[in-house]
């Protein structure tokens, strides 16, 4: 093995979510996407790993705190996470609220998960 630096880009797009928060939230977003596909009448294998597209921030609270080494300690924001899952394109809106301790609470309203293609 050579000495080249290798990395994997985790945080795609414009997101306030840090790497570990994305990793913790992605399985929840996949379950929400799976539910939307089921409601849409699509058959889907829950064991499939979704592909995360370019994230975008859709709103932020006035109380959103500054970035401290990539983490927000105060306030709330919403993001749309595009997922490719079971050969379908979906958009999952996720509401985040910083917990003041380096984490965040997540909320994925079922009515904010949209099947785009398929």
JSON list of C-alpha atoms in Angstrom, two decimals:
[
{"chain": "A", "resi": 1, "resn": "UNK", "atom": "CA", "xyz": [0.00, 0.00, 0.00]},
{"chain": "A", "resi": 2, "resn": "UNK", "atom": "CA", "xyz": [1.29, 3.46, -0.84]},
{"chain": "A", "resi": 3, "resn": "UNK", "atom": "CA", "xyz": [1.14, 6.60, 1.30]},
{"chain": "A", "resi": 4, "resn": "UNK", "atom": "CA", "xyz": [-1.67, 8.36, -0.58]},
{"chain": "A", "resi": 5, "resn": "UNK", "atom": "CA", "xyz": [-4.47, 9.85, 1.45]},
{"chain": "A", "resi": 6, "resn": "UNK", "atom": "CA", "xyz": [-7.84, 8.29, 0.74]},
{"chain": "A", "resi": 7, "resn": "UNK", "atom": "CA", "xyz": [-11.20, 9.61, 1.84]},
{"chain": "A", "resi": 8, "resn": "UNK", "atom": "CA", "xyz": [-14.89, 9.03, 1.37]},
{"chain": "A", "resi": 9, "resn": "UNK", "atom": "CA", "xyz": [-17.13, 12.06, 1.02]},
{"chain": "A", "resi": 10, "resn": "UNK", "atom": "CA", "xyz": [-20.09, 11.52, 3.34]},
{"chain": "A", "resi": 11, "resn": "UNK", "atom": "CA", "xyz": [-21.75, 14.92, 3.56]},
{"chain": "A", "resi": 12, "resn": "UNK", "atom": "CA", "xyz": [-23.09, 15.57, 0.07]},
{"chain": "A", "resi": 13, "resn": "UNK", "atom": "CA", "xyz": [-24.49, 18.96, -0.88]},
{"chain": "A", "resi": 14, "resn": "UNK", "atom": "CA", "xyz": [-25.33, 21.80, 1.45]},
{"chain": "A", "resi": 15, "resn": "UNK", "atom": "CA", "xyz": [-26.08, 20.19, 4.80]},
{"chain": "A", "resi": 16, "resn": "UNK", "atom": "CA", "xyz": [-25.78, 21.27, 8.40]},
{"chain": "A", "resi": 17, "resn": "UNK", "atom": "CA", "xyz": [-25.67, 17.61, 9.43]},
{"chain": "A", "resi": 18, "resn": "UNK", "atom": "CA", "xyz": [-22.28, 16.24, 10.44]},
{"chain": "A", "resi": 19, "resn": "UNK", "atom": "CA", "xyz": [-20.98, 12.85, 9.37]},
{"chain": "A", "resi": 20, "resn": "UNK", "atom": "CA", "xyz": [-22.08, 10.86, 12.43]},
{"chain": "A", "resi": 21, "resn": "UNK", "atom": "CA", "xyz": [-25.54, 12.47, 12.36]},
{"chain": "A", "resi": 22, "resn": "UNK", "atom": "CA", "xyz": [-25.91, 11.51, 8.70]},
{"chain": "A", "resi": 23, "resn": "UNK", "atom": "CA", "xyz": [-24.82, 7.96, 9.52]},
{"chain": "A", "resi": 24, "resn": "UNK", "atom": "CA", "xyz": [-27.33, 7.74, 12.38]},
{"chain": "A", "resi": 25, "resn": "UNK", "atom": "CA", "xyz": [-30.19, 9.27, 10.37]},
{"chain": "A", "resi": 26, "resn": "UNK", "atom": "CA", "xyz": [-29.77, 7.47, 7.04]},
{"chain": "A", "resi": 27, "resn": "UNK", "atom": "CA", "xyz": [-31.32, 4.18, 8.29]},
{"chain": "A", "resi": 28, "resn": "UNK", "atom": "CA", "xyz": [-34.34, 6.15, 9.58]},
{"chain": "A", "resi": 29, "resn": "UNK", "atom": "CA", "xyz": [-34.66, 7.93, 6.23]},
{"chain": "A", "resi": 30, "resn": "UNK", "atom": "CA", "xyz": [-34.51, 4.52, 4.50]},
{"chain": "A", "resi": 31, "resn": "UNK", "atom": "CA", "xyz": [-37.35, 3.20, 6.68]},
{"chain": "A", "resi": 32, "resn": "UNK", "atom": "CA", "xyz": [-39.42, 6.31, 5.92]},
{"chain": "A", "resi": 33, "resn": "UNK", "atom": "CA", "xyz": [-38.71, 5.84, 2.19]},
{"chain": "A", "resi": 34, "resn": "UNK", "atom": "CA", "xyz": [-39.67, 2.17, 2.45]},
{"chain": "A", "resi": 35, "resn": "UNK", "atom": "CA", "xyz": [-42.97, 3.17, 4.09]},
{"chain": "A", "resi": 36, "resn": "UNK", "atom": "CA", "xyz": [-43.70, 5.69, 1.32]},
{"chain": "A", "resi": 37, "resn": "UNK", "atom": "CA", "xyz": [-43.02, 3.05, -1.33]},
{"chain": "A", "resi": 38, "resn": "UNK", "atom": "CA", "xyz": [-45.31, 0.57, 0.43]},
{"chain": "A", "resi": 39, "resn": "UNK", "atom": "CA", "xyz": [-48.08, 3.21, 0.62]},
{"chain": "A", "resi": 40, "resn": "UNK", "atom": "CA", "xyz": [-47.51, 3.81, -3.09]},
{"chain": "A", "resi": 41, "resn": "UNK", "atom": "CA", "xyz": [-48.06, 0.09, -3.78]},
{"chain": "A", "resi": 42, "resn": "UNK", "atom": "CA", "xyz": [-44.42, -0.63, -4.64]},
{"chain": "A", "resi": 43, "resn": "UNK", "atom": "CA", "xyz": [-42.76, -3.86, -3.57]},
{"chain": "A", "resi": 44, "resn": "UNK", "atom": "CA", "xyz": [-39.35, -3.19, -2.11]},
{"chain": "A", "resi": 45, "resn": "UNK", "atom": "CA", "xyz": [-36.69, -5.12, -0.21]},
{"chain": "A", "resi": 46, "resn": "UNK", "atom": "CA", "xyz": [-35.95, -3.40, 3.10]},
{"chain": "A", "resi": 47, "resn": "UNK", "atom": "CA", "xyz": [-32.44, -4.88, 3.13]},
{"chain": "A", "resi": 48, "resn": "UNK", "atom": "CA", "xyz": [-31.40, -2.74, 0.13]},
{"chain": "A", "resi": 49, "resn": "UNK", "atom": "CA", "xyz": [-29.05, 0.11, 1.02]},
{"chain": "A", "resi": 50, "resn": "UNK", "atom": "CA", "xyz": [-30.31, 3.48, -0.27]},
{"chain": "A", "resi": 51, "resn": "UNK", "atom": "CA", "xyz": [-28.05, 5.77, -2.27]},
{"chain": "A", "resi": 52, "resn": "UNK", "atom": "CA", "xyz": [-27.95, 9.29, -0.81]},
{"chain": "A", "resi": 53, "resn": "UNK", "atom": "CA", "xyz": [-27.98, 12.12, -3.34]},
{"chain": "A", "resi": 54, "resn": "UNK", "atom": "CA", "xyz": [-27.18, 15.82, -2.97]},
{"chain": "A", "resi": 55, "resn": "UNK", "atom": "CA", "xyz": [-28.64, 17.11, 0.32]},
{"chain": "A", "resi": 56, "resn": "UNK", "atom": "CA", "xyz": [-30.16, 20.58, 0.53]},
{"chain": "A", "resi": 57, "resn": "UNK", "atom": "CA", "xyz": [-31.15, 22.72, 3.52]},
{"chain": "A", "resi": 58, "resn": "UNK", "atom": "CA", "xyz": [-34.74, 23.95, 3.20]},
{"chain": "A", "resi": 59, "resn": "UNK", "atom": "CA", "xyz": [-35.19, 25.98, 6.39]},
{"chain": "A", "resi": 60, "resn": "UNK", "atom": "CA", "xyz": [-33.45, 27.05, 9.57]},
{"chain": "A", "resi": 61, "resn": "UNK", "atom": "CA", "xyz": [-34.66, 28.60, 12.82]},
{"chain": "A", "resi": 62, "resn": "UNK", "atom": "CA", "xyz": [-33.60, 32.06, 13.93]},
{"chain": "A", "resi": 63, "resn": "UNK", "atom": "CA", "xyz": [-31.99, 30.34, 16.94]},
{"chain": "A", "resi": 64, "resn": "UNK", "atom": "CA", "xyz": [-29.68, 28.15, 14.81]},
{"chain": "A", "resi": 65, "resn": "UNK", "atom": "CA", "xyz": [-26.28, 28.36, 16.43]},
{"chain": "A", "resi": 66, "resn": "UNK", "atom": "CA", "xyz": [-22.97, 28.72, 14.62]},
{"chain": "A", "resi": 67, "resn": "UNK", "atom": "CA", "xyz": [-21.01, 25.77, 13.31]},
{"chain": "A", "resi": 68, "resn": "UNK", "atom": "CA", "xyz": [-18.49, 24.59, 15.93]},
{"chain": "A", "resi": 69, "resn": "UNK", "atom": "CA", "xyz": [-16.12, 22.16, 14.23]},
{"chain": "A", "resi": 70, "resn": "UNK", "atom": "CA", "xyz": [-18.96, 21.00, 11.98]},
{"chain": "A", "resi": 71, "resn": "UNK", "atom": "CA", "xyz": [-21.56, 20.59, 14.74]},
{"chain": "A", "resi": 72, "resn": "UNK", "atom": "CA", "xyz": [-24.56, 22.75, 15.68]},
{"chain": "A", "resi": 73, "resn": "UNK", "atom": "CA", "xyz": [-25.35, 23.00, 19.40]},
{"chain": "A", "resi": 74, "resn": "UNK", "atom": "CA", "xyz": [-28.47, 25.18, 19.24]},
{"chain": "A", "resi": 75, "resn": "UNK", "atom": "CA", "xyz": [-31.49, 25.68, 17.03]},
{"chain": "A", "resi": 76, "resn": "UNK", "atom": "CA", "xyz": [-33.23, 23.65, 14.38]},
{"chain": "A", "resi": 77, "resn": "UNK", "atom": "CA", "xyz": [-33.24, 23.18, 10.63]},
{"chain": "A", "resi": 78, "resn": "UNK", "atom": "CA", "xyz": [-34.79, 21.05, 7.89]},
{"chain": "A", "resi": 79, "resn": "UNK", "atom": "CA", "xyz": [-33.10, 19.23, 5.03]},
{"chain": "A", "resi": 80, "resn": "UNK", "atom": "CA", "xyz": [-34.28, 17.28, 2.01]},
{"chain": "A", "resi": 81, "resn": "UNK", "atom": "CA", "xyz": [-32.37, 14.06, 1.42]},
{"chain": "A", "resi": 82, "resn": "UNK", "atom": "CA", "xyz": [-32.79, 12.61, -2.09]},
{"chain": "A", "resi": 83, "resn": "UNK", "atom": "CA", "xyz": [-32.60, 8.83, -1.99]},
{"chain": "A", "resi": 84, "resn": "UNK", "atom": "CA", "xyz": [-32.45, 6.22, -4.71]},
{"chain": "A", "resi": 85, "resn": "UNK", "atom": "CA", "xyz": [-34.08, 3.18, -3.18]},
{"chain": "A", "resi": 86, "resn": "UNK", "atom": "CA", "xyz": [-35.51, 0.08, -4.88]},
{"chain": "A", "resi": 87, "resn": "UNK", "atom": "CA", "xyz": [-34.90, 1.72, -8.27]},
{"chain": "A", "resi": 88, "resn": "UNK", "atom": "CA", "xyz": [-37.08, 4.69, -7.29]},
{"chain": "A", "resi": 89, "resn": "UNK", "atom": "CA", "xyz": [-36.19, 8.32, -6.63]},
{"chain": "A", "resi": 90, "resn": "UNK", "atom": "CA", "xyz": [-37.53, 9.75, -3.36]},
{"chain": "A", "resi": 91, "resn": "UNK", "atom": "CA", "xyz": [-37.16, 12.94, -1.36]},
{"chain": "A", "resi": 92, "resn": "UNK", "atom": "CA", "xyz": [-37.19, 12.63, 2.41]},
{"chain": "A", "resi": 93, "resn": "UNK", "atom": "CA", "xyz": [-37.62, 15.84, 4.43]},
{"chain": "A", "resi": 94, "resn": "UNK", "atom": "CA", "xyz": [-35.94, 15.61, 7.83]},
{"chain": "A", "resi": 95, "resn": "UNK", "atom": "CA", "xyz": [-36.37, 18.09, 10.68]},
{"chain": "A", "resi": 96, "resn": "UNK", "atom": "CA", "xyz": [-33.38, 18.39, 13.03]},
{"chain": "A", "resi": 97, "resn": "UNK", "atom": "CA", "xyz": [-33.20, 20.02, 16.46]},
{"chain": "A", "resi": 98, "resn": "UNK", "atom": "CA", "xyz": [-29.78, 20.38, 18.09]},
{"chain": "A", "resi": 99, "resn": "UNK", "atom": "CA", "xyz": [-29.74, 18.82, 21.57]},
{"chain": "A", "resi": 100, "resn": "UNK", "atom": "CA", "xyz": [-27.10, 21.16, 23.04]},
{"chain": "A", "resi": 101, "resn": "UNK", "atom": "CA", "xyz": [-24.71, 18.28, 23.65]},
{"chain": "A", "resi": 102, "resn": "UNK", "atom": "CA", "xyz": [-23.29, 17.62, 20.18]},
{"chain": "A", "resi": 103, "resn": "UNK", "atom": "CA", "xyz": [-26.21, 15.57, 18.89]},
{"chain": "A", "resi": 104, "resn": "UNK", "atom": "CA", "xyz": [-29.58, 16.30, 17.36]},
{"chain": "A", "resi": 105, "resn": "UNK", "atom": "CA", "xyz": [-33.12, 15.03, 17.51]},
{"chain": "A", "resi": 106, "resn": "UNK", "atom": "CA", "xyz": [-34.60, 14.00, 14.17]},
{"chain": "A", "resi": 107, "resn": "UNK", "atom": "CA", "xyz": [-38.17, 13.96, 12.96]},
{"chain": "A", "resi": 108, "resn": "UNK", "atom": "CA", "xyz": [-39.26, 12.53, 9.62]},
{"chain": "A", "resi": 109, "resn": "UNK", "atom": "CA", "xyz": [-42.93, 13.32, 9.03]},
{"chain": "A", "resi": 110, "resn": "UNK", "atom": "CA", "xyz": [-44.52, 10.64, 6.83]},
{"chain": "A", "resi": 111, "resn": "UNK", "atom": "CA", "xyz": [-46.32, 13.25, 4.76]},
{"chain": "A", "resi": 112, "resn": "UNK", "atom": "CA", "xyz": [-42.96, 14.82, 3.83]},
{"chain": "A", "resi": 113, "resn": "UNK", "atom": "CA", "xyz": [-41.61, 11.72, 2.10]},
{"chain": "A", "resi": 114, "resn": "UNK", "atom": "CA", "xyz": [-42.28, 11.90, -1.63]},
{"chain": "A", "resi": 115, "resn": "UNK", "atom": "CA", "xyz": [-41.84, 9.30, -4.34]},
{"chain": "A", "resi": 116, "resn": "UNK", "atom": "CA", "xyz": [-40.48, 11.29, -7.31]},
{"chain": "A", "resi": 117, "resn": "UNK", "atom": "CA", "xyz": [-40.03, 8.61, -9.99]},
{"chain": "A", "resi": 118, "resn": "UNK", "atom": "CA", "xyz": [-41.43, 5.21, -10.47]}
]
